[in-house]
Amino acid sequence: MAIKVVVNIPGHAPYDVRIGNGQLEGLGTKLRAISSAPAAFVLTDSNVGPRYLEAVRRSLKNAGFRTTAVTIPAGEESKSVACAGELWHAMADAKLGRDALVVALGGGVVGDLAGFVASTYMRGVPFVQVPTTLLSMVDSSVGGKTGINLDAGKNLVGTFCQPLYVCASTDTLDTLDAREWACGCGEVAKSAAIEGDDFFFWLMEHAEAMAARDAAVVQEAIARCVTFKADVVARDEHESAGVRECLNYGHTYGHAVEKIAGYGVYSHGHAVAEGMRFAARLAVAYAGASEEFAQAQDELLDVLGLQPLDFAASPQEVLDCMKGDKKVRGGKLRYVLVRDAGDWSVETPDDGAVLEQLEAWMASKRA
Ligand code: GLY
């Protein structure tokens, strides 16, 4: 049975996130019940399209939508200004009006890009997320962040735009490889650590089942992540009230790992997990956290298949990279530190304190 989570963000119409097996078939009917759009523009990529595009188009067509589909090359490179430009042209060529619907069928890249072009074409047309990776089901498809990359950095151009509906058909996860699976588990662990004891202890208890992809556990984990994220976003949609920043736990160091190692060397979720390990050490040294939480978190990440990375770099290079992140404000690094499950705060440790911890961390990597 599918689980429905309602995302209710002030100033927006509430929208449903439906999580369960076999949801693609009924997608058209579901969308027809909430939209009178004559046309749907489906964006997918070269990995996902061959598997699911036909079923999605059929479902939309049966519900009376005229459909146009564009398949982009799979991979982060597609989140570009050039690709966004091509999509705007394709939407105009398909004669889409403001009453059209954009459907994002794929992982985070497709979702971010489709959301971006939908929110800018004709000053905004509604869009629907159909996430097909664990990472996008538990995080990027919900909450309305859209974006594309520039040479200067990832997601430097984007909008906040909430989807009309999110369809998480969990059968689409069956084809994910082990790396992609663990990658999504990184974001699940992140959510559990910041949500609190309830989710963190539940995940500790079910970590093996999660790693083994037990269907009921996976469905519940996704629902827990979405419920938690919906609450965070409802309190701070634009990441301006010091609440949504908690979702960046593990990302400050994690982004530096991804960038210094070269994008794609480590998956995003693996880099975030490594960032959580480092942040836990920083919390012990800087924010009075106990070693106990850091150890529990390490064990959880191990069981989820997110072993420590062999990544080591010069501490100064890592610090400089972290300070180049778009989350720095007034030259100050803003670090999400978790003292215990759910007990988090955003701290601005000075460079000396961070450098000291980076030195100790890199030394432990070399030992
Ligand atoms: N992925 C973090 C956020 O949506 O804020």
mmCIF file of N, CA and C and ligand atoms in Angstrom, residues 139-140 142-145 187 190 229 233 239 244 247-248 251, ligand 1:
data_model
loop_
_atom_site.group_PDB
_atom_site.id
_atom_site.type_symbol
_atom_site.label_atom_id
_atom_site.label_comp_id
_atom_site.label_asym_id
_atom_site.label_seq_id
_atom_site.Cartn_x
_atom_site.Cartn_y
_atom_site.Cartn_z
ATOM 1 N N ASP A 139 15.200 13.283 -0.750
ATOM 2 C CA ASP A 139 15.650 14.661 -0.557
ATOM 3 C C ASP A 139 15.247 15.612 -1.680
ATOM 4 N N SER A 140 15.889 15.479 -2.852
ATOM 5 C CA SER A 140 15.808 16.587 -3.811
ATOM 6 C C SER A 140 14.436 16.793 -4.459
ATOM 7 N N VAL A 142 11.610 16.885 -3.036
ATOM 8 C CA VAL A 142 10.682 17.563 -2.116
ATOM 9 C C VAL A 142 11.327 18.856 -1.612
ATOM 10 N N GLY A 143 10.554 19.920 -1.546
ATOM 11 C CA GLY A 143 11.075 21.132 -0.916
ATOM 12 C C GLY A 143 11.322 22.274 -1.869
ATOM 13 N N GLY A 144 11.320 21.981 -3.185
ATOM 14 C CA GLY A 144 11.268 23.069 -4.155
ATOM 15 C C GLY A 144 12.570 23.736 -4.543
ATOM 16 N N LYS A 145 13.723 23.136 -4.216
ATOM 17 C CA LYS A 145 14.961 23.736 -4.731
ATOM 18 C C LYS A 145 15.160 23.258 -6.163
ATOM 19 N N GLU A 187 21.944 10.207 2.490
ATOM 20 C CA GLU A 187 20.981 11.282 2.794
ATOM 21 C C GLU A 187 19.939 10.807 3.819
ATOM 22 N N LYS A 190 21.645 11.184 7.099
ATOM 23 C CA LYS A 190 21.701 12.621 7.436
ATOM 24 C C LYS A 190 20.384 13.075 8.059
ATOM 25 N N LYS A 229 11.515 16.357 6.097
ATOM 26 C CA LYS A 229 11.894 17.477 5.225
ATOM 27 C C LYS A 229 10.725 18.443 5.031
ATOM 28 N N VAL A 233 11.014 22.406 5.697
ATOM 29 C CA VAL A 233 10.775 23.374 4.624
ATOM 30 C C VAL A 233 9.569 24.262 4.965
ATOM 31 N N GLU A 239 15.455 28.926 3.206
ATOM 32 C CA GLU A 239 16.722 28.751 3.932
ATOM 33 C C GLU A 239 17.240 30.097 4.454
ATOM 34 N N ARG A 244 16.292 25.488 7.634
ATOM 35 C CA ARG A 244 16.573 24.593 6.492
ATOM 36 C C ARG A 244 18.066 24.279 6.370
ATOM 37 N N LEU A 247 19.655 20.826 6.838
ATOM 38 C CA LEU A 247 19.725 19.794 5.791
ATOM 39 C C LEU A 247 21.101 19.763 5.130
ATOM 40 N N ASN A 248 21.935 20.747 5.483
ATOM 41 C CA ASN A 248 23.292 20.765 4.933
ATOM 42 C C ASN A 248 24.272 19.991 5.812
ATOM 43 N N HIS A 251 27.392 18.342 4.502
ATOM 44 C CA HIS A 251 27.599 18.809 3.127
ATOM 45 C C HIS A 251 28.791 19.754 2.981
HETATM 46 N N1 GLY B 1 18.845 19.343 -0.165
HETATM 47 C C1 GLY B 1 18.778 20.298 0.837
HETATM 48 C C2 GLY B 1 17.553 21.163 0.757
HETATM 49 O O1 GLY B 1 16.638 20.871 0.013
HETATM 50 O O2 GLY B 1 17.526 22.153 1.430
#
